[in-house]
Structures are given as C-alpha cells and as structure tokens.
Coordinates of N, CA and C in Angstrom, one line a residue:
X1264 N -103.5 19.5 36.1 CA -104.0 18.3 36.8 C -104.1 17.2 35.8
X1265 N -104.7 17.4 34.4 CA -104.4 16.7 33.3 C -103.0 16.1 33.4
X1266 N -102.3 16.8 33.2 CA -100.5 16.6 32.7 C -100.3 15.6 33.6
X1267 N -100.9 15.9 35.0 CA -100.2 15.3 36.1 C -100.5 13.8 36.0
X1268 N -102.3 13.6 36.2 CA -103.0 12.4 35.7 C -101.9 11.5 34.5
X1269 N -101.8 12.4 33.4 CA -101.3 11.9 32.1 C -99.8 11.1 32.4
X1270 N -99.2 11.7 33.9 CA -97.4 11.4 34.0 C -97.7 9.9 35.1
X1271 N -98.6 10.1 35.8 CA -99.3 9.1 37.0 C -99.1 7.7 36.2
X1272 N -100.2 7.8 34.8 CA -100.5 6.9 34.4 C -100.2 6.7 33.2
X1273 N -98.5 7.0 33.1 CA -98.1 6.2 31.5 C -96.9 5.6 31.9
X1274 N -96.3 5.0 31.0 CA -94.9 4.2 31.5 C -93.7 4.9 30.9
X1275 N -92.8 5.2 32.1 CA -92.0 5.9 32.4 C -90.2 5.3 31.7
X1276 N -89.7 6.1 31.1 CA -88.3 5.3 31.4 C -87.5 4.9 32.8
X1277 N -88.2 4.9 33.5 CA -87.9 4.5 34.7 C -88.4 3.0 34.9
X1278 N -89.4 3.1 34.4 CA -90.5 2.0 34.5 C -90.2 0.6 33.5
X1279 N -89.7 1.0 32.2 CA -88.8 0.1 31.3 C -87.8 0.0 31.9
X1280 N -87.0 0.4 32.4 CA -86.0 0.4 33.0 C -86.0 -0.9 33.6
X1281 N -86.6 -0.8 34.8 CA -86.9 -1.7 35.8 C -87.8 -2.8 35.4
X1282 N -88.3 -2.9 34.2 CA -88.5 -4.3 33.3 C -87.7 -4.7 32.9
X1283 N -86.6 -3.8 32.7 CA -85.5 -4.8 31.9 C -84.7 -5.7 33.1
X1284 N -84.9 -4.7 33.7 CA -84.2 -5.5 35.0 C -85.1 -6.7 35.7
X1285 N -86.3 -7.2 35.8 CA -87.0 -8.1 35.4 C -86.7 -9.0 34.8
X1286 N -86.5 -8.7 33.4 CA -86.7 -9.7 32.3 C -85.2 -10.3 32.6
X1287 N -84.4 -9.3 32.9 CA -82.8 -10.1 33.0 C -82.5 -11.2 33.7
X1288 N -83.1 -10.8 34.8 CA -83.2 -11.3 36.4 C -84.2 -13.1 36.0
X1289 N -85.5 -13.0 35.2 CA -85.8 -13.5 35.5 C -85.0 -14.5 33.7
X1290 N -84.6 -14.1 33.0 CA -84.0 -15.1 32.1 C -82.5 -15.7 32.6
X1291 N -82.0 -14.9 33.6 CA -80.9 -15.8 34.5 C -81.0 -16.5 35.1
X1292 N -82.6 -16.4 36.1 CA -83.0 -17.6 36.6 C -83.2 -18.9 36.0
X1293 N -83.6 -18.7 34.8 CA -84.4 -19.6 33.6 C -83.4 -20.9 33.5
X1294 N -82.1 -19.8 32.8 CA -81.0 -20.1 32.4 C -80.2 -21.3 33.4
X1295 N -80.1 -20.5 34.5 CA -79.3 -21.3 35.7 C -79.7 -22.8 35.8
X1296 N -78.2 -23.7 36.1 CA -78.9 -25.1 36.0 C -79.7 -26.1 35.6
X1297 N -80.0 -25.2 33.6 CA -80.8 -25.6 33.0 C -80.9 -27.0 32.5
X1298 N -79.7 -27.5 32.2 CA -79.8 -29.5 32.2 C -79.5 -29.9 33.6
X1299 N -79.7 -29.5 34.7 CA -79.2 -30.0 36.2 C -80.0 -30.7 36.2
X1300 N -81.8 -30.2 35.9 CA -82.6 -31.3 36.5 C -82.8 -32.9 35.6
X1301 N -83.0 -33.8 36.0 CA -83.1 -35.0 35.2 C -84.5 -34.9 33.9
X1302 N -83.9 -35.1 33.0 CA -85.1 -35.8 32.1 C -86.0 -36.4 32.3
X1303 N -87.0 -36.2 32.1 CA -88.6 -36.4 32.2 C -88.9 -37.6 30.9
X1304 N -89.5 -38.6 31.1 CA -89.8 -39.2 29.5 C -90.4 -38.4 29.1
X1305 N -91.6 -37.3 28.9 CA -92.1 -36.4 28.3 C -91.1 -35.5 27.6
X1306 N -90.2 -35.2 28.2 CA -89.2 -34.3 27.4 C -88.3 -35.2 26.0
X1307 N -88.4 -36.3 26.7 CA -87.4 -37.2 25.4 C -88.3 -37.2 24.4
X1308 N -89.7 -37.3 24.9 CA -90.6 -37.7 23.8 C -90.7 -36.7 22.7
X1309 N -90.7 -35.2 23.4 CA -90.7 -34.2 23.1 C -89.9 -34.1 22.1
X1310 N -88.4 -34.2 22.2 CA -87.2 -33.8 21.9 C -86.9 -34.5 20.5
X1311 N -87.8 -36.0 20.6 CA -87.8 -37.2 19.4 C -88.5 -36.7 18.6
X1312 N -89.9 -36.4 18.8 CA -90.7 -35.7 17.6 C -90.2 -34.5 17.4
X1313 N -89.7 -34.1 17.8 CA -89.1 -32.5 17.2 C -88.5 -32.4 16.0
X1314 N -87.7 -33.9 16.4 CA -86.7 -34.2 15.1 C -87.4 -34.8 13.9
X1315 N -88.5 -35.4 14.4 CA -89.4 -36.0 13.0 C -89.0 -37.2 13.5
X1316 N -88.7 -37.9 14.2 CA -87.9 -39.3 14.9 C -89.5 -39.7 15.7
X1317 N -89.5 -41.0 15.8 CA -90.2 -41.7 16.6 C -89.4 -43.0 17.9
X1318 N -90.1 -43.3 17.8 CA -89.8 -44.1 19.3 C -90.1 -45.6 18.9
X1319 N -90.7 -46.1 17.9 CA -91.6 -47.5 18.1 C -90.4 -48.2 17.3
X1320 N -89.8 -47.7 16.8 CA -88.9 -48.6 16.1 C -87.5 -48.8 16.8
X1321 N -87.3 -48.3 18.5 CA -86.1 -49.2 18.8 C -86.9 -50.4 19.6
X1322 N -86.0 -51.2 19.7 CA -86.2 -52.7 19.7 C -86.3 -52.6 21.3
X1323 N -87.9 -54.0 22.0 CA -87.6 -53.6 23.6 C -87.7 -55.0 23.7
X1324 N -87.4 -56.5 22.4 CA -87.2 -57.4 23.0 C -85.3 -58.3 23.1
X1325 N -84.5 -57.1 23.0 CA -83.4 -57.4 23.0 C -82.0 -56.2 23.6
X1326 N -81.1 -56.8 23.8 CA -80.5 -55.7 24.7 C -80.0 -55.1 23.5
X1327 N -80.2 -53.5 24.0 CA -79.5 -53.1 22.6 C -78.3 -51.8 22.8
X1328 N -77.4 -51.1 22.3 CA -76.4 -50.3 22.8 C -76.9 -49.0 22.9
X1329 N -76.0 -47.9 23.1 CA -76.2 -46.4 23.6 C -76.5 -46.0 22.4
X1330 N -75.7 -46.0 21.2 CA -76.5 -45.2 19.6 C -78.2 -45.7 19.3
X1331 N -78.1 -47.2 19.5 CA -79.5 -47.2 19.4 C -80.8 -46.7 20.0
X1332 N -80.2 -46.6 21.8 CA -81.3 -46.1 22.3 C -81.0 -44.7 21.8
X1333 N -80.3 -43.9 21.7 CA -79.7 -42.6 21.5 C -80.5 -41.8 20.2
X1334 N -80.5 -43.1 19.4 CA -81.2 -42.3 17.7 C -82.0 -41.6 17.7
X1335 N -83.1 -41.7 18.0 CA -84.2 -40.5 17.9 C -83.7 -39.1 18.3
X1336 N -82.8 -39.3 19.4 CA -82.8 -37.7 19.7 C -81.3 -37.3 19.0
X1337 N -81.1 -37.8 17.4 CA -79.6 -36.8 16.9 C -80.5 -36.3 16.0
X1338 N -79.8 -35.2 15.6 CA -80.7 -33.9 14.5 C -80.5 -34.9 13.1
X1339 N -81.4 -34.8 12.1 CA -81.3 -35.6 10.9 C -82.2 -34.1 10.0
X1340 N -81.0 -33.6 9.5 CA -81.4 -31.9 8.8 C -82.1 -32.9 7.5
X1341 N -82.1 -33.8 7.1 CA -83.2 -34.2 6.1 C -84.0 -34.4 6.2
X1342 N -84.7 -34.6 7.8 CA -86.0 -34.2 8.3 C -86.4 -33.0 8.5
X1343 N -87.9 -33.0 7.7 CA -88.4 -31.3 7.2 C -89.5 -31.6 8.2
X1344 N -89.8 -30.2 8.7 CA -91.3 -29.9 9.0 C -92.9 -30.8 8.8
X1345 N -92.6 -31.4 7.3 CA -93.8 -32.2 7.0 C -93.2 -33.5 7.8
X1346 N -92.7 -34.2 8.2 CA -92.1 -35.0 8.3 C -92.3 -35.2 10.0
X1347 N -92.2 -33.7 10.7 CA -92.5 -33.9 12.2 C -93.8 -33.9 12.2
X1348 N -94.4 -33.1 11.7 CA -95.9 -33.6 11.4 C -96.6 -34.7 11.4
X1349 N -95.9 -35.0 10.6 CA -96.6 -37.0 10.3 C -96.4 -37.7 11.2
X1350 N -94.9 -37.5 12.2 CA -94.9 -38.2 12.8 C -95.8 -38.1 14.1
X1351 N -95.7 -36.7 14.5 CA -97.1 -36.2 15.1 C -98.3 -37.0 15.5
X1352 N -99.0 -37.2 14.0 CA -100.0 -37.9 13.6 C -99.8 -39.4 14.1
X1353 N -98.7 -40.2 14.1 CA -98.4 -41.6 14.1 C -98.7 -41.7 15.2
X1354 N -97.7 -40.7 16.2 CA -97.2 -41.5 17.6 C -97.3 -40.5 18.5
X1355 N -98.6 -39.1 18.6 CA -98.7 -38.3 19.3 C -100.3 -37.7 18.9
X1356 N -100.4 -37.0 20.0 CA -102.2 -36.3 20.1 C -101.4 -35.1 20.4
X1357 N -100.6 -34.0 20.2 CA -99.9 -33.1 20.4 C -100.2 -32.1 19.1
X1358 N -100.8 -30.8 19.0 CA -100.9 -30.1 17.9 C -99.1 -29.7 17.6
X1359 N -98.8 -29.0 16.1 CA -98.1 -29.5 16.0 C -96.3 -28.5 16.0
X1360 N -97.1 -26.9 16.7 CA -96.2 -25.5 16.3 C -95.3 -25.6 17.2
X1361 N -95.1 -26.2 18.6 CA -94.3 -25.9 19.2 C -93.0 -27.2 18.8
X1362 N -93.2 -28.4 18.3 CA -92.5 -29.0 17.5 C -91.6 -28.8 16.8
X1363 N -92.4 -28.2 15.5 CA -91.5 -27.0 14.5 C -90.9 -25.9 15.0
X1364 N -91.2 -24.8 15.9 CA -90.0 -24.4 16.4 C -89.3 -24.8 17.7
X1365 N -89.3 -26.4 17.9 CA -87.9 -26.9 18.8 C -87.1 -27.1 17.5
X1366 N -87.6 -27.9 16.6 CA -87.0 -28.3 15.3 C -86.0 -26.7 14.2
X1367 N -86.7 -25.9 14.5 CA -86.2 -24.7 13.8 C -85.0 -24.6 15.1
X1368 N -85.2 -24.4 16.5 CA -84.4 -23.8 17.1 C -83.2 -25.0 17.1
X1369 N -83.1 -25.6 17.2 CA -82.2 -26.7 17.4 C -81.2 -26.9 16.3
X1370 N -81.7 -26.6 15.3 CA -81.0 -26.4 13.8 C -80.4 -25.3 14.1
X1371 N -80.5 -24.2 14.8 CA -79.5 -23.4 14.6 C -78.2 -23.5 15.7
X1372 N -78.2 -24.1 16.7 CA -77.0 -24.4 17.3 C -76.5 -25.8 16.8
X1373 N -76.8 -27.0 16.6 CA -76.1 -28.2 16.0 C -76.4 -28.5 15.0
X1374 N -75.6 -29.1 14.8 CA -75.5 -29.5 12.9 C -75.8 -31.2 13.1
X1375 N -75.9 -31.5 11.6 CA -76.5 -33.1 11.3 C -76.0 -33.8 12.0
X1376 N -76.7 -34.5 12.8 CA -76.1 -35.8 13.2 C -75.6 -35.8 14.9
X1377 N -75.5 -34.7 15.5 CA -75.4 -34.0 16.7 C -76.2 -34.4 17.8
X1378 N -76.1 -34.8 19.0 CA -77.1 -35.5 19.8 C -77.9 -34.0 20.2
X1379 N -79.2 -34.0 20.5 CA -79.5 -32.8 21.0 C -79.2 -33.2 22.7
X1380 N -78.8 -32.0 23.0 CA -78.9 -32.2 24.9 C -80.2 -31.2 25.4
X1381 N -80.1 -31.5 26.3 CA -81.4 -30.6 27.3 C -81.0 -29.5 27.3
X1382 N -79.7 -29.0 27.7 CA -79.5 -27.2 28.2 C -80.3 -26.7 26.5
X1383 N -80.1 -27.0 25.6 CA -80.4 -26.7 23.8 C -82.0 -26.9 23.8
X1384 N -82.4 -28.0 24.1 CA -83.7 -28.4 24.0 C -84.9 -27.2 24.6
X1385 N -84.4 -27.1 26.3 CA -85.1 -26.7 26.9 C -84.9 -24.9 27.2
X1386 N -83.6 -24.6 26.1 CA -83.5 -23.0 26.0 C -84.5 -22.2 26.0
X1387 N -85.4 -23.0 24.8 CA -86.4 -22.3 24.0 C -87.7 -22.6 24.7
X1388 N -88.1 -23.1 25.8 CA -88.7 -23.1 26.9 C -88.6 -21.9 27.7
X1389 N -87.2 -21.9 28.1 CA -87.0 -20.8 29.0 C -86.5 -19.2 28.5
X1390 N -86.8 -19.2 26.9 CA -86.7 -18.4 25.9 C -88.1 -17.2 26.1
X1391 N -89.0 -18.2 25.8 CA -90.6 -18.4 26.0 C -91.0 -17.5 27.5
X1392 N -90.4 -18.6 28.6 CA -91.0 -18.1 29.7 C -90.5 -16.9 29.9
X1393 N -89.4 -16.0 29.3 CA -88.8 -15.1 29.9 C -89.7 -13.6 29.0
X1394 N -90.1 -14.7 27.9 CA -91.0 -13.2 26.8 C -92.4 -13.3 27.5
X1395 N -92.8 -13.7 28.7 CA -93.6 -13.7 29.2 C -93.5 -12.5 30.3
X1396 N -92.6 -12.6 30.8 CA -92.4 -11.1 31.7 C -93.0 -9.8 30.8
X1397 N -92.3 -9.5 29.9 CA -93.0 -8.5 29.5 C -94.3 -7.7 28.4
X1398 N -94.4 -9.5 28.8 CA -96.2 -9.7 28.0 C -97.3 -9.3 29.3
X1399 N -96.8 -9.8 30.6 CA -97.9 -10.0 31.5 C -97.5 -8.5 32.1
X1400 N -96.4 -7.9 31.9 CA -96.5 -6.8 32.3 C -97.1 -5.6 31.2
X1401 N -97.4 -5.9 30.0 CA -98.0 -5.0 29.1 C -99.6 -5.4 29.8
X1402 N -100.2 -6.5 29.7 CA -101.1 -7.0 30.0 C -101.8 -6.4 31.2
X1403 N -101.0 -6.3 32.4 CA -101.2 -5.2 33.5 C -101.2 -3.9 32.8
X1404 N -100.7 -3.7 32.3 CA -101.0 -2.1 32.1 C -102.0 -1.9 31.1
X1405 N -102.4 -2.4 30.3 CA -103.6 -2.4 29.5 C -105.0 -2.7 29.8
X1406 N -104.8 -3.6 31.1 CA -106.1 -4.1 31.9 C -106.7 -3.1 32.9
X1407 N -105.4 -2.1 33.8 CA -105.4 -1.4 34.9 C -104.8 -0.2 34.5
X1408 N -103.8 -0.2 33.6 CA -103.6 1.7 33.4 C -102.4 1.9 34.6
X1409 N -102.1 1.0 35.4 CA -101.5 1.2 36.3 C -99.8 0.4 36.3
X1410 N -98.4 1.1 36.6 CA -97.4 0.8 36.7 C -97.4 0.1 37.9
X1411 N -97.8 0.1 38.7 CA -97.4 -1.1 40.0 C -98.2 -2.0 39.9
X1412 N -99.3 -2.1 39.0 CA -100.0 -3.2 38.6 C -99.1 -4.2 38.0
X1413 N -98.4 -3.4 36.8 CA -97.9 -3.9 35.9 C -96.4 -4.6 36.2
X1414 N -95.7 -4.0 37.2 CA -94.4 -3.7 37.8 C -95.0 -5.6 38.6
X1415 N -96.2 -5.5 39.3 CA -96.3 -6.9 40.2 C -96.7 -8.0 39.2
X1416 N -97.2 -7.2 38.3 CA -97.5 -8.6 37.3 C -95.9 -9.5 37.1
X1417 N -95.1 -8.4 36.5 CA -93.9 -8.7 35.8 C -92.8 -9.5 37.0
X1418 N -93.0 -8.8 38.0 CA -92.2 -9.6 39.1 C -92.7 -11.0 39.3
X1419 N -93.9 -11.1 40.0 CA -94.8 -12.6 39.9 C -94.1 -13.1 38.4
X1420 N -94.1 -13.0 37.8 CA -94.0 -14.4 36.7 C -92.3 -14.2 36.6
X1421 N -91.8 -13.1 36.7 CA -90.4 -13.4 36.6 C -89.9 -14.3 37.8
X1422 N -90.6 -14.2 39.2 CA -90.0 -15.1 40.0 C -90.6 -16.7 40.9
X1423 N -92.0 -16.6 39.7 CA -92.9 -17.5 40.3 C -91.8 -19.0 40.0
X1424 N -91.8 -19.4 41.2 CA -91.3 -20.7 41.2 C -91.8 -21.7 40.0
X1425 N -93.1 -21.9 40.0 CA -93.7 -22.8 38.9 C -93.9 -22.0 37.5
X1426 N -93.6 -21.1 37.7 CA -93.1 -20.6 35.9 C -91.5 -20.6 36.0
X1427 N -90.8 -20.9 37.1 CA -89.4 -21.1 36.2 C -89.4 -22.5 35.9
X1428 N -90.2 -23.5 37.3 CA -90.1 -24.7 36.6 C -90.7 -25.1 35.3
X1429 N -91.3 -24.6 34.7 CA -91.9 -25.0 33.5 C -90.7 -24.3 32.7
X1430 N -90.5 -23.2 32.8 CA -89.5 -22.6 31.5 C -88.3 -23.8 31.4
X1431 N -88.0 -24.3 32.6 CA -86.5 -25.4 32.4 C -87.3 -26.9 32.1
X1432 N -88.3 -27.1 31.5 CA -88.8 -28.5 30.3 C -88.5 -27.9 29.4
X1433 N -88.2 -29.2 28.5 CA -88.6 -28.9 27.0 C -90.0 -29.2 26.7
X1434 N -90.5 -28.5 27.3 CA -92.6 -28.5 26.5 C -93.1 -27.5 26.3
X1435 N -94.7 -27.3 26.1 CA -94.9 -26.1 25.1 C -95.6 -25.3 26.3
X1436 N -95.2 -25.5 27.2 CA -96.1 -24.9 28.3 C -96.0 -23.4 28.4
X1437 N -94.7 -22.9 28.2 CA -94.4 -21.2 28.4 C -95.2 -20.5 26.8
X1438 N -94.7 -21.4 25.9 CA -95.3 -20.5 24.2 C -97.1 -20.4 24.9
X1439 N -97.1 -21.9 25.2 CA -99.1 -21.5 25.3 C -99.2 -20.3 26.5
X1440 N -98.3 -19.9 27.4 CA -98.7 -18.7 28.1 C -98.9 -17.9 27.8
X1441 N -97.8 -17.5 26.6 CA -97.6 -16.7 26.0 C -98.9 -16.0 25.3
X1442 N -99.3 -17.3 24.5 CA -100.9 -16.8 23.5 C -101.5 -16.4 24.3
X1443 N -101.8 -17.1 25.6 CA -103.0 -16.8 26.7 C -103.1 -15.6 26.9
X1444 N -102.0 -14.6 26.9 CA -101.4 -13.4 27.6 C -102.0 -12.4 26.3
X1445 N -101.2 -12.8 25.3 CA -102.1 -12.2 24.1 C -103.0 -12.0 23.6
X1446 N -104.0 -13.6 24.1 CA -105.3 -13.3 23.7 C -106.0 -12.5 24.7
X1447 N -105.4 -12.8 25.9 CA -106.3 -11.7 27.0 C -106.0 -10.1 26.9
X1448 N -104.6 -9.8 26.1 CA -104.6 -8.4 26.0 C -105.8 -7.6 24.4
X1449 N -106.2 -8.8 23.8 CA -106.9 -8.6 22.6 C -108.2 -8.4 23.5
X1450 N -108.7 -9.8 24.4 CA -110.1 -9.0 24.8 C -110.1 -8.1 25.8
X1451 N -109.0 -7.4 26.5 CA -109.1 -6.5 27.2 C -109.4 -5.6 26.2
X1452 N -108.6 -5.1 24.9 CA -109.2 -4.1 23.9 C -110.2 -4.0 23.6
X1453 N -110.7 -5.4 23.5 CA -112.5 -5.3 22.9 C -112.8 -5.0 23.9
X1454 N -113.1 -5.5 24.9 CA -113.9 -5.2 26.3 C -114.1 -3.0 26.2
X1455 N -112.9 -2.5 26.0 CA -112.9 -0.6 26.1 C -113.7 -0.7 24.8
X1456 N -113.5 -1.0 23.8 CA -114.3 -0.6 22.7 C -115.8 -1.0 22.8
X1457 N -116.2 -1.9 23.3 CA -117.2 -2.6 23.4 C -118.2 -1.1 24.5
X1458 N -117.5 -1.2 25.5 CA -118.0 -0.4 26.5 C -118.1 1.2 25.8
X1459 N -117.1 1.2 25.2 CA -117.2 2.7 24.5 C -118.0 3.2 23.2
X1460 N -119.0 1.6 23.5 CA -120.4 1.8 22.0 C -119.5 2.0 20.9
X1461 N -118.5 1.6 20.8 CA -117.2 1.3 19.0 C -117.2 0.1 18.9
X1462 N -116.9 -0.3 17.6 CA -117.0 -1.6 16.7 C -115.4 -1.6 17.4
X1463 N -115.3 -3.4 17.2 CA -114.4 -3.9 17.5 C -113.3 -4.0 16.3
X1464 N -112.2 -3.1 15.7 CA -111.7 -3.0 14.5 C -111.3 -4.0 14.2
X1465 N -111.6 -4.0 12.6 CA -110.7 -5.7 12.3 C -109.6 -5.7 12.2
X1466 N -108.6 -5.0 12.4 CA -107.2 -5.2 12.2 C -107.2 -5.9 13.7
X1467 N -107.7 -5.6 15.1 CA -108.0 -6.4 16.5 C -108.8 -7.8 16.1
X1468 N -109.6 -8.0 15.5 CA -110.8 -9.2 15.1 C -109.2 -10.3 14.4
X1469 N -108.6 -9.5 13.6 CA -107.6 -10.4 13.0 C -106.6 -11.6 13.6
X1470 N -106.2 -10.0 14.7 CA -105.1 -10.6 15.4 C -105.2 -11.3 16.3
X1471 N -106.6 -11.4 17.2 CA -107.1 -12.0 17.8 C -107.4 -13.6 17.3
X1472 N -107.8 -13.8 16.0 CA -107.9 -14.9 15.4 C -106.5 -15.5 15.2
X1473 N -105.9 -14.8 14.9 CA -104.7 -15.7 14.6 C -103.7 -15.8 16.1
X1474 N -103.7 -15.0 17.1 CA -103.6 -15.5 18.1 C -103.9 -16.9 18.9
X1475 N -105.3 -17.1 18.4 CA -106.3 -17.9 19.6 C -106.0 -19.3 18.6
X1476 N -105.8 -19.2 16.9 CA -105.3 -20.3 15.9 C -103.9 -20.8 16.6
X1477 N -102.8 -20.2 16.7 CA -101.5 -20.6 17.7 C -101.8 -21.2 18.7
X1478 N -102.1 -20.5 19.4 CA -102.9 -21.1 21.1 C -103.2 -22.7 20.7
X1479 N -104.7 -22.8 19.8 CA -104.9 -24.2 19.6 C -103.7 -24.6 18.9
X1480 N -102.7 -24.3 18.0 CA -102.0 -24.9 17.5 C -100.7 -25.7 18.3
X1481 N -100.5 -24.6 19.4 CA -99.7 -24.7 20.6 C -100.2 -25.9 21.6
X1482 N -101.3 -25.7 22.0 CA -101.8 -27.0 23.0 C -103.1 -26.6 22.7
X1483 N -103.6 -27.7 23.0 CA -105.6 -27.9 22.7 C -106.3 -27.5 23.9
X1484 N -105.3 -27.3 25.1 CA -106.1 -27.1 26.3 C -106.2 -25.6 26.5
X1485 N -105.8 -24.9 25.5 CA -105.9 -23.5 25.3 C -107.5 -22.9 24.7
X1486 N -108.6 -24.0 24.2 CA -109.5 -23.8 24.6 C -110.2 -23.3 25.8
X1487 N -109.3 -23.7 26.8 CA -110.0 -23.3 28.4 C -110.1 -21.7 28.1
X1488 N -109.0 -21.2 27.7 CA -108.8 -19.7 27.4 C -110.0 -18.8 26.7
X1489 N -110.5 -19.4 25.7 CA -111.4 -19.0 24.8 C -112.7 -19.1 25.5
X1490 N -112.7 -20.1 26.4 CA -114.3 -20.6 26.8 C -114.3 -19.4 27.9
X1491 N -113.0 -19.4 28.8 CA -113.0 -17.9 29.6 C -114.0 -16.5 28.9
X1492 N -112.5 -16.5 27.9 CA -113.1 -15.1 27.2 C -114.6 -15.0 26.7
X1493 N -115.0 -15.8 26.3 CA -116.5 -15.9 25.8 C -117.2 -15.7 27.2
X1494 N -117.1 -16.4 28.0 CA -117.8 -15.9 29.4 C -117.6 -14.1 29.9
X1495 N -116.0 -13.8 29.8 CA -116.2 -12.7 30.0 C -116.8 -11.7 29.2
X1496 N -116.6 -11.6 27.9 CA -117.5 -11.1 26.8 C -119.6 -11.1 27.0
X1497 N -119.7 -12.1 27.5 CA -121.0 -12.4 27.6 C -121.4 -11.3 28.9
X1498 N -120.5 -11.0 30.1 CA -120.8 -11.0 31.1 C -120.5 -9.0 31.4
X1499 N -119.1 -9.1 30.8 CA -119.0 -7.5 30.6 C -119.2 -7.1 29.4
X1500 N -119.3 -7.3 28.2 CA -119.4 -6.9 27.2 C -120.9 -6.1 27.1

C-alpha cells in the first residue's frame, strides 16, 4: 500500500516526458512570429539601455537621418556593465539585472556595431518564459505532491495567452516570474518545516535571500511577492 502511495505520488518518466513535451510546445509558441509584432517604445527603450546607450542625446529640433535615429540600438562591445548601470541611473527608475543580461545575451549573437533587432532582443524574454514551464510545474508538485497538479500548472503557463504575450517583449517580465516561482517554492519549503516543528535550514534561509535579492533586482514590483509571503507565513506558519 506504501509502494503504491510512494508510485501515485512521485514523478514518473512518463511524467518528464510529457514536460518536455510542454516546454517544447510552449518555446515554439514563444518563438513563432517573434519580431511580427511591432515595437513598443518601451522595448526600444529597453533595448537602448541594455547597450549602455541613452536616448537624450539624439537631436528632436531638426530632421535628422536613419543612423542617427538608429544609434542607440547598435552593440558598442566597449560598453561594459558599469556603463549600463549608469546609464540606468541617468535616464531610468528600472533596477538593473535584466539589462545586463539583454547586454550579455546580445553579445553573443552580434558583433560591434551590429543593429540589434527584436527576434535577438526579445529571445531572451521568451528564453525566460519558457523556463517558466518547468518552474511552475516543480512548484505544483512541491505545493500538492500531485502530477496533474503539476501537469495543469505546466500546461496553463505553457499556453496562457498573456504569458506568451509577455515572453515575445523585450522586458523583464518573464525573469521576474521566474523569481516569483522560486521564491514561492522556498516558502512552500519553510511552510513543511515550519509545520513539522524543524528550523528552517540555512542553506533554504540563503537561497531564499538571494532569490527574493534578484526578484528586487529584476523589478521592484516584486515586493508585492514578499509582502504575499510574509502574509502567508504569518497566517500558516
């Protein structure tokens, strides 16, 4: 009866299986028609600070040509990390990790001087939303114990309309899901330990901090996350 319990409620190679098939399914979706939709000014803006490029220095009291308006978004490999930072600081309220890696990812398909386009830009958007499938499907199974918990989690995000539309921006919207997903599988942990009268280990206390540090580092509105968890903590804990 054990054994049987034990086969019920663990994940099966059948069960990966049919995540992979998920994750496939939903990174082809991602993928498909990925520069079809038009550019967002948010995305340009995005795509300018990535590079360490600003915006205030093209000119808006004279007509000016396609390279000029164009400049901010070519790769300039002599712009470093400190550099998107600062500009951050100048010409944005945007924390500053998802930046650094458009900037890291972008470097690895075009070289100096290379215009970035959107299908490149917004990859690593839909890079993101696709490592989301099998976050929210761990997430299900860690929460519930249960494969068709897990199985519905993974399908919902692999085919939710508004998580593919986010995966095809270039913004930081899919990485912050990501943390979300991870910080909620850290307080699902504490939550068993808590209930099971065990200290919350610190190798969990760690990674939890450095999770929920990304998260703010990712977007600030990822405090909503934390102010959750503290409610739940207060309420089940």
């Amino acid at each position: 009866m054990n054994f049987s319990n034990h086969q019920k409620h663990s994940i099966t190679t059948t069960s990966l299986l049919l995540l992979l098939i998920w994750v496939g399914l939903g990174l082809g979706i991602r993928l498909l028609n990925l520069d079809l939709k038009s550019a967002a000014s948010i995305e340009i803006a995005t795509i300018g600070y990535s590079l360490g490029h600003g915006f205030k220095q093209i000119p808006v009291d004279r007509v000016i040509n396609l390279d000029t308006l164009l400049a901010p978004l070519r790769l300039d490999t002599a712009i470093g990390y400190l550099e998107v930072f600062q500009r951050l600081l100048e010409e944005s309220t945007h924390p500053p990790l998802y930046f650094w890696l458009t900037r890291w990812w972008v470097g690895i398909w075009l070289k100096d001087g290379d215009l970035v386009s959107l299908q490149v830009a917004r990859s690593l958007s839909a890079v993101f939303g696709t490592l989301a499938i099998p976050g929210i499907f761990g997430l299900g199974w860690m929460a519930f114990r249960s494969r068709l918990v897990a199985h519905l989690a993974a399908i919902l995000m692999a085919f939710s309309p508004y998580g593919v539309y986010l995966a095809q921006e270039a913004r930081h919207y899919t990485l912050t899901v990501l943390w979300v997903i991870a910080s909620l599988a850290c307080l699902v942990e504490a939550l068993k330990l808590i209930r099971q009268h065990r200290n919350v280990s610190l190798w969990l206390s760690l990674v939890w901090i450095v999770v929920n540090g990304l998260g703010i580092a990712t977007h600030y509105f990822f405090v909503l996350t934390l102010s959750a968890e503290a409610i739940a903590l207060v309420i089940f804990g």
